[in-house]
Short mmCIF file of C-alpha atoms in Angstrom, two decimals:
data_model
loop_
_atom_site.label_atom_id
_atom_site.label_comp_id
_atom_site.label_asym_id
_atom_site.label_seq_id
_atom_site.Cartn_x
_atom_site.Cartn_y
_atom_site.Cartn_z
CA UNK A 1 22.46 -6.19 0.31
CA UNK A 2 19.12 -7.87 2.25
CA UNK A 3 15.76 -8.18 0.13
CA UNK A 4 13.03 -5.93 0.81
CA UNK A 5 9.62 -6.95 0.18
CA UNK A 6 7.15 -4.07 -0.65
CA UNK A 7 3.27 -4.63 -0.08
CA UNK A 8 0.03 -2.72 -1.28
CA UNK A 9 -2.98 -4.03 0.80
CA UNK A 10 -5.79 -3.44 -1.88
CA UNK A 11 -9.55 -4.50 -1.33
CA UNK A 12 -9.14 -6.79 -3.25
CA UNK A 13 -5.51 -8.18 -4.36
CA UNK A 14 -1.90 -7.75 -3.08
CA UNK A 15 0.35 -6.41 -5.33
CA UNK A 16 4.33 -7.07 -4.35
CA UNK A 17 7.40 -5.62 -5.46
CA UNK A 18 11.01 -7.47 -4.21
CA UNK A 19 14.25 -5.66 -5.34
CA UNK A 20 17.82 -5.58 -3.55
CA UNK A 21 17.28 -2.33 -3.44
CA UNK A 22 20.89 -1.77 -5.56
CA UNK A 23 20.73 0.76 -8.44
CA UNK A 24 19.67 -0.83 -11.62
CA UNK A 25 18.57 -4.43 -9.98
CA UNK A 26 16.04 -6.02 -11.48
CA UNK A 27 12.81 -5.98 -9.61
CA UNK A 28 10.54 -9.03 -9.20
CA UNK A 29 6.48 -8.41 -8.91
CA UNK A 30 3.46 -10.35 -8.15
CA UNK A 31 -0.48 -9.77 -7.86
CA UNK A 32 -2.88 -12.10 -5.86
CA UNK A 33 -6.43 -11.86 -4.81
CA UNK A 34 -6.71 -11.83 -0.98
CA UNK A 35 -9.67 -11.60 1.62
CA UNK A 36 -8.62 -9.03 3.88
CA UNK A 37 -10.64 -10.72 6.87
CA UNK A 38 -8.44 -14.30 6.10
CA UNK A 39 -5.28 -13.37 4.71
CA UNK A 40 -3.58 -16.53 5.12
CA UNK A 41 -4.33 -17.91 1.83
CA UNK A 42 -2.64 -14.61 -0.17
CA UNK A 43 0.22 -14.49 2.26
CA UNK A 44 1.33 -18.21 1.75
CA UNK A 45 1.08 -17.73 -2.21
CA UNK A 46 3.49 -14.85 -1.53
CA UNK A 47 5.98 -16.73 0.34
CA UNK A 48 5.34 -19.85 -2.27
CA UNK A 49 6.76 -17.40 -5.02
CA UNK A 50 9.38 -14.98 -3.22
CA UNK A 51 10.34 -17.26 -0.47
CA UNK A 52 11.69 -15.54 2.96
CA UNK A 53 12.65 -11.75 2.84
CA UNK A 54 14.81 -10.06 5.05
CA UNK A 55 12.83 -7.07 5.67
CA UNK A 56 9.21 -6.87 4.83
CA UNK A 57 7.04 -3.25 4.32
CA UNK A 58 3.72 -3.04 3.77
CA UNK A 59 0.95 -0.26 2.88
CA UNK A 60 -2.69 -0.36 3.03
CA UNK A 61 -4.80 0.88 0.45
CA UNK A 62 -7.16 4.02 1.40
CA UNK A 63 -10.40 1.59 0.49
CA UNK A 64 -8.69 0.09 3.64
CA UNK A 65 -9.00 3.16 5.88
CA UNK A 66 -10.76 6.13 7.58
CA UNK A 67 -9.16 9.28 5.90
CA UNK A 68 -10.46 12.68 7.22
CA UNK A 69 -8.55 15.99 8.29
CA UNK A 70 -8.30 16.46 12.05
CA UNK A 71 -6.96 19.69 13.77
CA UNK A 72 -4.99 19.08 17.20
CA UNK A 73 -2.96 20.59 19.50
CA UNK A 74 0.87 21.17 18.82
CA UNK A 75 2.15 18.27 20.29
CA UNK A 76 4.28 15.03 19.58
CA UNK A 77 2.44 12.57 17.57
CA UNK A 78 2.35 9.97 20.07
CA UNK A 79 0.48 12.05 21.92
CA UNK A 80 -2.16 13.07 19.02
CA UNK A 81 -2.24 9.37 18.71
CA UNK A 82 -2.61 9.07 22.39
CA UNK A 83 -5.81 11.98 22.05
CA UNK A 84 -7.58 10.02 19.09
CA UNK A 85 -7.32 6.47 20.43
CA UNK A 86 -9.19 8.08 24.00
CA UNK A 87 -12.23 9.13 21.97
CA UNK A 88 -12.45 7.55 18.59
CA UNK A 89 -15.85 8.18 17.67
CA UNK A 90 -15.67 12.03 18.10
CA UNK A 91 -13.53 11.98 15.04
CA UNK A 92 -14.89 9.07 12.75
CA UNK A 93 -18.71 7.69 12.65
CA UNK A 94 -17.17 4.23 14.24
CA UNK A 95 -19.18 3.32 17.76
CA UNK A 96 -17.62 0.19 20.27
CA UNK A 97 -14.66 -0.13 17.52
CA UNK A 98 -11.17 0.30 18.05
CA UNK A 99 -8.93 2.01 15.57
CA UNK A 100 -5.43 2.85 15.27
CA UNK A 101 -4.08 6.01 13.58
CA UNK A 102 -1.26 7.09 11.25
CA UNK A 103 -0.35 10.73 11.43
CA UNK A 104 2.13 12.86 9.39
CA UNK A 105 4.65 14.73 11.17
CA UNK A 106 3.22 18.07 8.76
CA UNK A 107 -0.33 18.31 8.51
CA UNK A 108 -3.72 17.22 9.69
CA UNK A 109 -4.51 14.41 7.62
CA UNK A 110 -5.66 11.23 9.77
CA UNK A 111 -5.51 7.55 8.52
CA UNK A 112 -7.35 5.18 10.72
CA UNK A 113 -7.77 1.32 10.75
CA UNK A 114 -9.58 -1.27 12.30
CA UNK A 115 -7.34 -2.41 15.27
CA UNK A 116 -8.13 -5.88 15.04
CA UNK A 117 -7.27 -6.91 11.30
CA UNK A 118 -4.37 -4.84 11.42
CA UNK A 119 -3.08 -7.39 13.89
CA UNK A 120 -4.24 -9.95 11.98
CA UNK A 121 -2.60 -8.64 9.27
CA UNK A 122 0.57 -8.28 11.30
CA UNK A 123 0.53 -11.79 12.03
CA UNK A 124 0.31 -12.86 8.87
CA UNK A 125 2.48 -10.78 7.18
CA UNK A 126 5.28 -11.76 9.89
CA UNK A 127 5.62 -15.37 8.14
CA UNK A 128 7.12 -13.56 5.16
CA UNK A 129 9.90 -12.01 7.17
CA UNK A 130 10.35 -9.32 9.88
CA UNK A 131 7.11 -6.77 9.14
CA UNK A 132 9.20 -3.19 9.33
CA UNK A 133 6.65 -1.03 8.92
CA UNK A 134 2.72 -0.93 8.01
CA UNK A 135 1.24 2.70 6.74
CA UNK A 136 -0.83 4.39 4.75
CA UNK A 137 -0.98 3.65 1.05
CA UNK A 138 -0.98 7.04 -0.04
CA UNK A 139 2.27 7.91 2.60
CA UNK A 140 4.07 4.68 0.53
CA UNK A 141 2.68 6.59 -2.75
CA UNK A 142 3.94 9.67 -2.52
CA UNK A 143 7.41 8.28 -1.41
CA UNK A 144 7.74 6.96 -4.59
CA UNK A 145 6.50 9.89 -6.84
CA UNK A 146 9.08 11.70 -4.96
CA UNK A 147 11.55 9.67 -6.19
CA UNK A 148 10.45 10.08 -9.43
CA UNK A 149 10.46 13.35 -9.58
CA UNK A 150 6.82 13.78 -9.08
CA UNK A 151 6.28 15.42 -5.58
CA UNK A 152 3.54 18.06 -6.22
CA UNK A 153 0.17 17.56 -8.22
CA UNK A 154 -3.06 15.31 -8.27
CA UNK A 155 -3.42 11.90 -8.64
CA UNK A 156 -6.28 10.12 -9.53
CA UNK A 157 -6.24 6.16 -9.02
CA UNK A 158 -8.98 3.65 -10.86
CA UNK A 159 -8.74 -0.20 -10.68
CA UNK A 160 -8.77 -2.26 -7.89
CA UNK A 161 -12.30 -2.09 -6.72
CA UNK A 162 -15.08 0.57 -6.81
CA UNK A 163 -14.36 4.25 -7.34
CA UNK A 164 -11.18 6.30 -8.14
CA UNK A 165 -8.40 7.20 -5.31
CA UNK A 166 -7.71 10.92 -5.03
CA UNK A 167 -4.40 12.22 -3.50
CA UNK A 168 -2.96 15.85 -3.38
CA UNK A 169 0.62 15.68 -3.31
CA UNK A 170 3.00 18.56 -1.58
CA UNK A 171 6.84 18.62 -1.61
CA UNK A 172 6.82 14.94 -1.20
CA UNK A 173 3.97 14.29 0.97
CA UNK A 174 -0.05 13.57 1.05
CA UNK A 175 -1.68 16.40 2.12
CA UNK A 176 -5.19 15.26 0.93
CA UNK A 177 -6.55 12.22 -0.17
CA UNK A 178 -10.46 10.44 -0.60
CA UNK A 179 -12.34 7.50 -1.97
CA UNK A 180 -14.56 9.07 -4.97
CA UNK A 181 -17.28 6.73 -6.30
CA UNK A 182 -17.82 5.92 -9.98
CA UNK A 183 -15.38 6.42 -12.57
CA UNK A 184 -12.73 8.81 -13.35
CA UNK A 185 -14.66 11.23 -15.39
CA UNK A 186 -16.99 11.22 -12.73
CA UNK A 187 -14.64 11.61 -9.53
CA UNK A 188 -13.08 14.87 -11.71
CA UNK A 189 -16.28 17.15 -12.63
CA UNK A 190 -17.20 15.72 -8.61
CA UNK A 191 -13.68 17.49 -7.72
CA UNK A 192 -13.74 20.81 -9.92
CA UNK A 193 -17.24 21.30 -8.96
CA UNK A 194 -16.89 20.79 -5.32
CA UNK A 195 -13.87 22.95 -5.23
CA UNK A 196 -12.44 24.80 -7.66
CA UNK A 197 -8.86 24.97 -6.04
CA UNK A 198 -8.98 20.57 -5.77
CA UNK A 199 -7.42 20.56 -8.83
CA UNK A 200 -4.05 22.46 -8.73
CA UNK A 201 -0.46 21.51 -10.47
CA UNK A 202 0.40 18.08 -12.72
CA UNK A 203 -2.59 15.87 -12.91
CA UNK A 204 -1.65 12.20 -12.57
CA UNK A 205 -4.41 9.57 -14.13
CA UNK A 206 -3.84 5.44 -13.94
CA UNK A 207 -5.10 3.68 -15.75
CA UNK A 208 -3.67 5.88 -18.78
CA UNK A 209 -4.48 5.01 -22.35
CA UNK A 210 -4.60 7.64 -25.30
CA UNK A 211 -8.44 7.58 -25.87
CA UNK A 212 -8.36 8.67 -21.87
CA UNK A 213 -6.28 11.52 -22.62
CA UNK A 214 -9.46 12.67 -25.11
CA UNK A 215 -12.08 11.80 -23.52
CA UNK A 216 -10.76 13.92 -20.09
CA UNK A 217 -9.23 16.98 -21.86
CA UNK A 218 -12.82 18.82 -21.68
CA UNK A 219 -13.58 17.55 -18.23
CA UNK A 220 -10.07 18.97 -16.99
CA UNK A 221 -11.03 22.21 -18.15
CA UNK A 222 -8.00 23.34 -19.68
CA UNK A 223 -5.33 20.81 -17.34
CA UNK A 224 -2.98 18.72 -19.28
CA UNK A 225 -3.63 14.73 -17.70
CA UNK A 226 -0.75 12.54 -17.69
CA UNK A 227 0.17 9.39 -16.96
CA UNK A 228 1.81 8.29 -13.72
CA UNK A 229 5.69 8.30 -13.80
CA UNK A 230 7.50 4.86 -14.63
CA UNK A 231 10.19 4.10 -11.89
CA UNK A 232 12.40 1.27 -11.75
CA UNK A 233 10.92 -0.21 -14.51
CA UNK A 234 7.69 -1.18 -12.48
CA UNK A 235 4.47 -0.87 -14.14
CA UNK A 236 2.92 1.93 -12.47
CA UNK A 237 -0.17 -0.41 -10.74
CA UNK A 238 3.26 -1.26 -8.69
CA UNK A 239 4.43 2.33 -7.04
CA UNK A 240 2.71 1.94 -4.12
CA UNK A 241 4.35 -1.32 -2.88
CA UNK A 242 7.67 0.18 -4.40
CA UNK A 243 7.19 3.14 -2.55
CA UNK A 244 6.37 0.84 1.01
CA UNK A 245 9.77 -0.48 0.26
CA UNK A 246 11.63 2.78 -0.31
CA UNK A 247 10.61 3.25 4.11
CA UNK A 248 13.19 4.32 6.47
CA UNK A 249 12.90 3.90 9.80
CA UNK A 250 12.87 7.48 11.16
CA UNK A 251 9.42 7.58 9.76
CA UNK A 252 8.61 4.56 12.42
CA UNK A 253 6.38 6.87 14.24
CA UNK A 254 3.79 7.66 11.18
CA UNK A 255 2.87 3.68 10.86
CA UNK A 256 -0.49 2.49 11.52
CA UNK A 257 0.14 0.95 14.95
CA UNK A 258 -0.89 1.10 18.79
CA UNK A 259 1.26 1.67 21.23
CA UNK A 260 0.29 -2.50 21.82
CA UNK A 261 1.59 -3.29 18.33
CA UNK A 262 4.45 -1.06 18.21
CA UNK A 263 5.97 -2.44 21.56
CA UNK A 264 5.26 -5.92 20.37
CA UNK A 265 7.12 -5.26 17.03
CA UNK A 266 9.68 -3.48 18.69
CA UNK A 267 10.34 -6.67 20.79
CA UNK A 268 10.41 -8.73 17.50
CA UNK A 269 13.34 -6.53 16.10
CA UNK A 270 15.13 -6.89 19.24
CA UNK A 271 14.92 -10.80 19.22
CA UNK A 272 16.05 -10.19 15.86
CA UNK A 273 18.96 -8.32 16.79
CA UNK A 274 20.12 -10.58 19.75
CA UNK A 275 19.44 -14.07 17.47
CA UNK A 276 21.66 -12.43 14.86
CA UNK A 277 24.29 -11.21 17.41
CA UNK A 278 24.40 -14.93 19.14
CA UNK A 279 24.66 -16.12 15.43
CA UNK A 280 27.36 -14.03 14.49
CA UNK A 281 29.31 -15.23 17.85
CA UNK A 282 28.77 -18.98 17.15
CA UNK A 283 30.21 -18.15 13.81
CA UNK A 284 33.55 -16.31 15.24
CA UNK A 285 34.09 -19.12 17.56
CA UNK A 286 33.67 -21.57 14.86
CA UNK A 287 36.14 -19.52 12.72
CA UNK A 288 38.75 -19.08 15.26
CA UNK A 289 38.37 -23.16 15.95
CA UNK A 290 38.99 -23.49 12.00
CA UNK A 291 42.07 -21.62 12.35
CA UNK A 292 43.30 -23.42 15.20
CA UNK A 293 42.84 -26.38 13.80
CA UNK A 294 44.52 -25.10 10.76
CA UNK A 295 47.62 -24.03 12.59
CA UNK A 296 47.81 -27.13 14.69
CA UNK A 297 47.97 -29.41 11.07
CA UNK A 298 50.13 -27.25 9.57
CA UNK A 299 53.02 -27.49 12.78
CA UNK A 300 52.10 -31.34 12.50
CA UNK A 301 53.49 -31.05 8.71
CA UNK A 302 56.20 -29.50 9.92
CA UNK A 303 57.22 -31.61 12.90
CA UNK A 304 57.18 -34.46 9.73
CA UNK A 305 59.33 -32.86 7.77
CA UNK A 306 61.96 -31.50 10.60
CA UNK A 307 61.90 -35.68 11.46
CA UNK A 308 62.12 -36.90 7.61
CA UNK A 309 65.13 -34.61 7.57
CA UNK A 310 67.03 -35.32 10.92
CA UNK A 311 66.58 -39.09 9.83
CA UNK A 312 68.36 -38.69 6.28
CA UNK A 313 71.05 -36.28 7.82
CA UNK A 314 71.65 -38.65 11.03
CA UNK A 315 74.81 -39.81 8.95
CA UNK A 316 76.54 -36.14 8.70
CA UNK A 317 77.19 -35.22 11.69
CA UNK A 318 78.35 -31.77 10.63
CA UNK A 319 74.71 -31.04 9.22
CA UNK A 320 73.43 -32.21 12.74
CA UNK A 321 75.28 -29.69 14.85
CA UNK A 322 74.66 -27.19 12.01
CA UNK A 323 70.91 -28.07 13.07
CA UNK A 324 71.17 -27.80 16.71
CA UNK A 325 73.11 -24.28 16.34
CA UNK A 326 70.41 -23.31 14.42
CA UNK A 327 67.93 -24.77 17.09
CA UNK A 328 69.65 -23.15 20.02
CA UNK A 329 69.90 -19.72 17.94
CA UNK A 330 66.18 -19.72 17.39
CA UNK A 331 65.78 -20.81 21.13
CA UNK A 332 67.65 -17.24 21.89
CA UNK A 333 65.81 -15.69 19.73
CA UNK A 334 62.34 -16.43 20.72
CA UNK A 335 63.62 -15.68 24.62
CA UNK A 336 65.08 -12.47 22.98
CA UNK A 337 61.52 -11.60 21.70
CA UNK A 338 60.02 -12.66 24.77
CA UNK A 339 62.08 -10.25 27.27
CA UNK A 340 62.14 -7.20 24.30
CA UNK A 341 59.54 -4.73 24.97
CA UNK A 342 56.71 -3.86 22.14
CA UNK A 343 57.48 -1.34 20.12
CA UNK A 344 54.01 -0.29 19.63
CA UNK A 345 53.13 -0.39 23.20
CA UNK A 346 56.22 1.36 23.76
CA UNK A 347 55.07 4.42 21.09
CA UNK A 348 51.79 4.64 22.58
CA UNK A 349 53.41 5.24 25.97
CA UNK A 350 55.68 7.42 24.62
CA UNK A 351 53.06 9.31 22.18
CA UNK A 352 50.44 9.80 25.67
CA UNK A 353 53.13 11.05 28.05
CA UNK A 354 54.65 13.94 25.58
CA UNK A 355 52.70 17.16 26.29
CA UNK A 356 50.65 18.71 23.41
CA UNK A 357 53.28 21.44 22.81
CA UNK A 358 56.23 18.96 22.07
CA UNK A 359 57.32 17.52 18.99
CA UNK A 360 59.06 14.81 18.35
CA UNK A 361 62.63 14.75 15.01
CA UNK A 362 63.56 11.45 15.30
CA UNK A 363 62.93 8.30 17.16
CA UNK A 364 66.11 5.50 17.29
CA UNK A 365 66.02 2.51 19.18
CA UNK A 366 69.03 0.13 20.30
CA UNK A 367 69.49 -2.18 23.12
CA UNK A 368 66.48 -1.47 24.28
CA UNK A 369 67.36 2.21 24.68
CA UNK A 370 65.15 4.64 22.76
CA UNK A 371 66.60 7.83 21.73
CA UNK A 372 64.25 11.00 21.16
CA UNK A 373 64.95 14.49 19.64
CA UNK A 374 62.85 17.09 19.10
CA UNK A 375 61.60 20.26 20.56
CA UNK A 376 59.92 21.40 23.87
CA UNK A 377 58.49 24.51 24.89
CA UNK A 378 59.83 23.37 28.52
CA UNK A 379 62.37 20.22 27.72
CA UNK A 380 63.76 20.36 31.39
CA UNK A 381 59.60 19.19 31.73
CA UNK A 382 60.22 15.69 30.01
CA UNK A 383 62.38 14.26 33.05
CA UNK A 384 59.78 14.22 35.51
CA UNK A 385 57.30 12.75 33.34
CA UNK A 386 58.70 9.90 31.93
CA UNK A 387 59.97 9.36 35.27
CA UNK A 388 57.51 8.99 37.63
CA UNK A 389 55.82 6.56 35.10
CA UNK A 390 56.61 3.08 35.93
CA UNK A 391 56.94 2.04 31.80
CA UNK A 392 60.27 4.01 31.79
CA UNK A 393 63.72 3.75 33.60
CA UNK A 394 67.04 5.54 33.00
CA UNK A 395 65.53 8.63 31.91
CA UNK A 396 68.21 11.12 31.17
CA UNK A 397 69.31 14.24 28.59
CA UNK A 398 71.81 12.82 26.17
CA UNK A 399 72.93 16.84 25.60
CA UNK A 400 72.12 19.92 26.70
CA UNK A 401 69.03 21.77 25.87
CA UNK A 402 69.21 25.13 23.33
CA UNK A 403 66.48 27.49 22.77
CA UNK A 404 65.13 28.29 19.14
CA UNK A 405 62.49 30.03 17.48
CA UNK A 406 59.49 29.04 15.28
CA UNK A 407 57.54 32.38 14.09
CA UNK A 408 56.62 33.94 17.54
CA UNK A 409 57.05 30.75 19.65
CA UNK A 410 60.24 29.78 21.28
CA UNK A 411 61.10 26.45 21.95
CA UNK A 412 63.66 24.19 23.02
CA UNK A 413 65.96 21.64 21.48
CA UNK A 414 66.15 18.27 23.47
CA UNK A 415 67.58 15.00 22.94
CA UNK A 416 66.31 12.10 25.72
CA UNK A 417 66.80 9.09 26.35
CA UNK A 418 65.28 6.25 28.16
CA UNK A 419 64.68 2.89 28.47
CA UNK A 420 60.76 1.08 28.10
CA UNK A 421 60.09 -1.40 31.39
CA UNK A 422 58.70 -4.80 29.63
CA UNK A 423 55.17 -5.02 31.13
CA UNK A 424 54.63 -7.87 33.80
#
């Protein structure tokens, strides 16, 4: 099975998970500090310590994005992407900026980036292997809670730069999610005193440490804190660029692209596809040469050995004609083969022409004459087919037909038989 090479996009650092993606492989990880506006630097230590990947999936942390909740009309989300790209700054406080958006296919939550270091990004991230998808970190997140076992409940992120991440999970999915300044203490009173109904379900905390577990128990009012879920062995820091890996492609549509980006990708994967195809072809030919070549040495050996022995038997002149009987008998044979009709072509013919209500005792074959019994709701039927098809001469009833009786249907004994015309 092909590599897959997760990515979370932090402010900060990459982290990267590769795994086969088999059950109970082990999984390889790495952190490195990036700058998100030059991200050649972190994406050349990546491919210094994985090397090339076969498929590459990437996430973007929300520090990254525009998150806000955005009613629109019922329709496809290329088209919701199509109304948000037309007027960007009537739904985020961005002016002479171009964005793309990621949309869920339940919900109203909005993602937006800046257009032009997601392509940057793209290109980058392309020298690791082919980019599959690029989305939301919190999408990439709550695919792998789910797969914990972890679908519902509130998370609350700390680490990798300034403030805590805040998502609201639902059956699998984001349904919520923020940037809350200072630290977790702080981003929880914020969210219970803002709204009482933020906090609802399992409450997920990272970093977890006992002492946190203490010092939060008041400010949860009553809510039992937990730690986030292990999975795959990661370290939890790591679930986000698990979860980017975990991406199917029917969920293609939710990535943060334009329609720019996702025809240019889309071309990518076809190059792909046709480079692999050619590659696959070169390597048939080259395999059917081999064999050639393999059957032309091996009648060379023989045509050695057939000489080695017609030289040491020259003397016995009974062992020679022995050999040329045997030489003229496999002569007949191979023109016997040659003029004898295939037996499998022969049963398909046979097999297509019989009409779905016949069926068929016993098949013989002699001579080149093939022999059929069996039973016919109209045997007298059978003539005319087989012989108005070319494949078949001498089409006759060996017997006559008799009528018998299977539960409520009646049918008819036959016994035909005919001869299979040797295709030109």
């Amino acid at each position: 099975m092909s590599s897959r090479l997760g990515l979370e996009l932090g402010p900060h650092t990459i982290r990267a998970v590769r795994h086969s993606g088999l059950p109970g492989s082990h999984a390889r990880t790495l952190e490195v500090s990036w700058d998100p506006e030059n991200p050649g630097e972190a994406v050349a230590a990546l491919r210094a310590h994985f090397g090339a990947s076969r498929r590459v999936y990437a996430a973007i942390d929300v520090s990254l994005l525009r998150v806000k909740q955005i009613e629109l009309p019922p329709v496809p989300l290329g088209e919701k992407r199509r109304i948000l790209s037309l007027e960007p700054d009537r739904f985020f406080a961005v002016r002479g900026e171009e964005l793309v958006f990621a949309l869920q296919s339940e919900g109203d939550l909005v993602f937006a980036g800046q257009e032009s270091l997601i392509a940057a990004w793209i290109d980058a991230l392309g020298t690791l292997g082919p980019l599959e998808r690029l989305e939301p970190g919190p999408v990439a997140f709550a695919r792998a809670m789910a797969k914990a076992n972890a679908s519902d409940g509130l998370v609350l992120c700390a680490g990798d730069g300034d403030g805590v991440t805040v998502q609201r999970l639902a059956d699998g999915r984001v349904d919520w999610a923020r940037r809350l300044p200072g630290d977790l203490s702080q981003a929880v009173i914020r969210l219970t005193s803002e709204d009482e109904t933020a906090v609802t379900g399992p409450v997920y905390v990272a970093p977890w440490s006992d002492e946190l577990d203490h010092e939060l128990t008041e400010d949860f009012r009553g809510l039992d804190p937990r730690p986030l879920p292990t999975l795959a062995r990661l370290d939890p820091a790591y679930l986000t660029a698990f979860g980017a890996s975990l991406a199917r492609q029917e969920g293609w549509r939710e990535s943060l692209l334009t329609a720019e980006l996702e025809s240019t990708l889309g071309r990518r994967r076809r190059v792909r596809l046709g480079l692999a195809t050619a590659a696959l072809a070169v390597a048939l030919a080259f395999a059917m040469l081999s064999l050639e070549a393999s059957r032309v040495r091996a009648e060379e050996r023989l045509d050695a050995e057939i000489a080695q022995l017609q030289e040491r038997a020259s003397s016995a002149l009974g062992l020679q004609q022995q050999a040329d009987a045997l030489s003229r008998q496999a002569s007949a044979v191979v023109e016997i083969e040659a003029s004898r009709p295939n037996p499998l072509a022969g049963l398909l013919e046979l097999s297509q022409r019989f009409p779905p209500d016949a069926w068929i005792r016993t098949i013989r074959s002699a001579g080149g004459e093939v022999q059929i019994d069996g039973y016919a709701s109209d045997a007298p039927a059978l003539i005319p087919l087989f012989e108005n098809d070319p494949g078949f001469e001498d089409v006759r009833f060996l017997s006559g037909t008799s009528r018998t009786r299977f539960g409520t249907e009646t049918y008819e004994n036959f016994s035909l038989a005919l001869r299979v015309v040797r295709a030109p």
